[in-house]
Amino acid sequence: MELKELKHKKLKKWIEDAVELMQPDNVYVCDGSKTEYERLSEQMVKEGLAIRLNAQKRPGCLLFRSDPSDVARVENRTFIASRTQDAAGPTNNWIDPVELKQTMTDLYRGCMRGRTMYVIPFSMGPVGSPIAKIGVEITDSAYVVINMHIMTRVGTRVLDALGGDGEFVPCYHSVGKPLKKGESDNGTWPCAPLEKKYISHFPETREIWSYGSGYGGNALLGKKCLALRIASVMARDEGWLAEHMLILKITNPQGKAKYIAGAFPSACGKTNLAMLVPTIPGWKVETVGDDIAWLKFGSDGRLYAINPEAGFFGVAPGTSEESNYNAMKTIEKNTIFTNVALTKDMDVWWEGIGYEPEGTLIDWTGKEWVYDKNKNNAPAAHPNSRFTTPASQCPSIAHEWEDPNGVPISAFLFGGRRAHTIPLVLESKNWLHGVFLGSIVGSEVTAAALDLKVGQVRRDPFAMLPFCGYHMGDYFKHWIHIARKTTPDKLPKIYFVNWFRKTDDDKWLWPGYGDNSRVLKWIFERCDGSGKAVETPIGNMPPLDAIDRPASVSAQDMEILLKVDTEGWLQEVDDIRRNHYPKFGDHLPKELYELLDEMEKGLRK
Ligand code: GTP
Ligand code: SPV
Ligand code: MN
């Protein structure tokens, strides 16, 4: 479609201003069609930016290798530019919005020279549904366009829903690498150096400005930027929740179904849990979403969740037929792979795919790579390599995954990667105690963010540390207050889980993956009023016989997994008291300090 055909005056003007500033060679409004996807794919293959994979083994699949500086989100280049620094809070990087816009306007000036400006109208949530939010992303990256095609609903149907004066979140994106006359990318991934990357959010005016990165959460602006950072602010103002959560449906052998939503930090198991194949007979798990949940109260007083996305941007390493069968089936076709390894026969490979590679591979940096199981060579696939794949292709997708009314949530899970202390599962005493547990989540840092030290434990409250668009202390308050919209019996129960306990010699204590269904079963039973629990100073826990123990776990290990590690918890309390809660100053709800005191008292008894 041509710019002049646009009916929406404000949108047209916004694009025209951007064209004047960014000076692209062409402007193209995306229609969201299959033909458009194919054309852009072919163009990138021709330019040497994409590799078409084996048409028999992986029909419709592409491989991209990004620049080594552009393989993950960059948290220290991500900004919440609210009018005051206090509104952004202690956990966000802040720059004054006027100053930041000035800096970025200078960067945007002429940034699309030699390139095409793509205009992507997209909908988070089913097009036209009352809960959906529309965004329009302007980008100079065809890679972003085809990824947005999969991850969101894109194109003319969105413009139709927007009509002549509908509301949209304007999103600027540029890879920040203008081309000189006659210059081309020459097969290399375009991006700007780290210190010029900006992933910026203006919460009061609901705008997103991204510059310098083409990767995932930095560039697919519907995902972390709109559906979490901006939406969290909308949710606070409008009385709902925008969360970094998977949504799953679990059905017991009698055919009774419940829905569970779970917040784990990046690369801590959401996709895997959402697609889990239970190892306990008769139980079934289906997928509603794997990364983001928007939750609103229904007229019956229960919280309903929708998945605003249309695809999965999943971590490749560790994904195998054994660990995540449904993901492996989903990515058999029409999938974009980024930074995985390439085999001789033009297929993909990564660490933990479940089989040894044959012969020489090309690793994610484009170099030859020979597998040697005795040698600790650098990984062939980047630890944060990803697949972008349509949710509709997932064999475990729940039939109601696009229901605009959402699904009623029975339980929330919070968790992270913790080698010690945190038990396999813990139930909160009530909603407020659940909010307390969410506020103290800690997790080992993963490769999903570029600029952090992998392995170090950091507090990541509600798995929202990198994604909350306002003061985290006020976010805790919002979670406490939202309970007042209904009665306690209608609220989801809240659980702490940890699949990542390790032995002293660094082995997993818990097999994880499909066996996590054993924990889900207990949670299901608790929500159903039948599961057993014992009260402890940290919360309610299953007695040893309440969880079906996998054959691979000894009775002794099960005891470790389900015991209250008093010493470890006292250290947690100490760290929270000294290093975590004080950060939030007087924004921290005092109820949370009281619960910390209460927990400490209980542990010292
Ligand atoms: P984001 O997309 O970054 O938000 O990540 P995610 O939370 O969806 O994480 P994902 O499910 O992709 O898992 C990340 C990594 O953790 C993968 O390498 C998985 O194989 C591994 N993993 C997932 N679940 C488990 C588990 O139960 N046990 C163990 N040991 N590893 C797991
Ligand atoms: C995450 O880091 O939590 C992701 C991947 O889901 S990205 O979209 O790159 O943020
Ligand atoms: Mn995520």
Coordinates of C-alpha atoms in Angstrom, one line a residue, residues 61 228 282:
C61 CA 12.8 -21.9 7.1
L228 CA 5.3 -5.3 28.8
G282 CA -3.7 -39.4 32.1

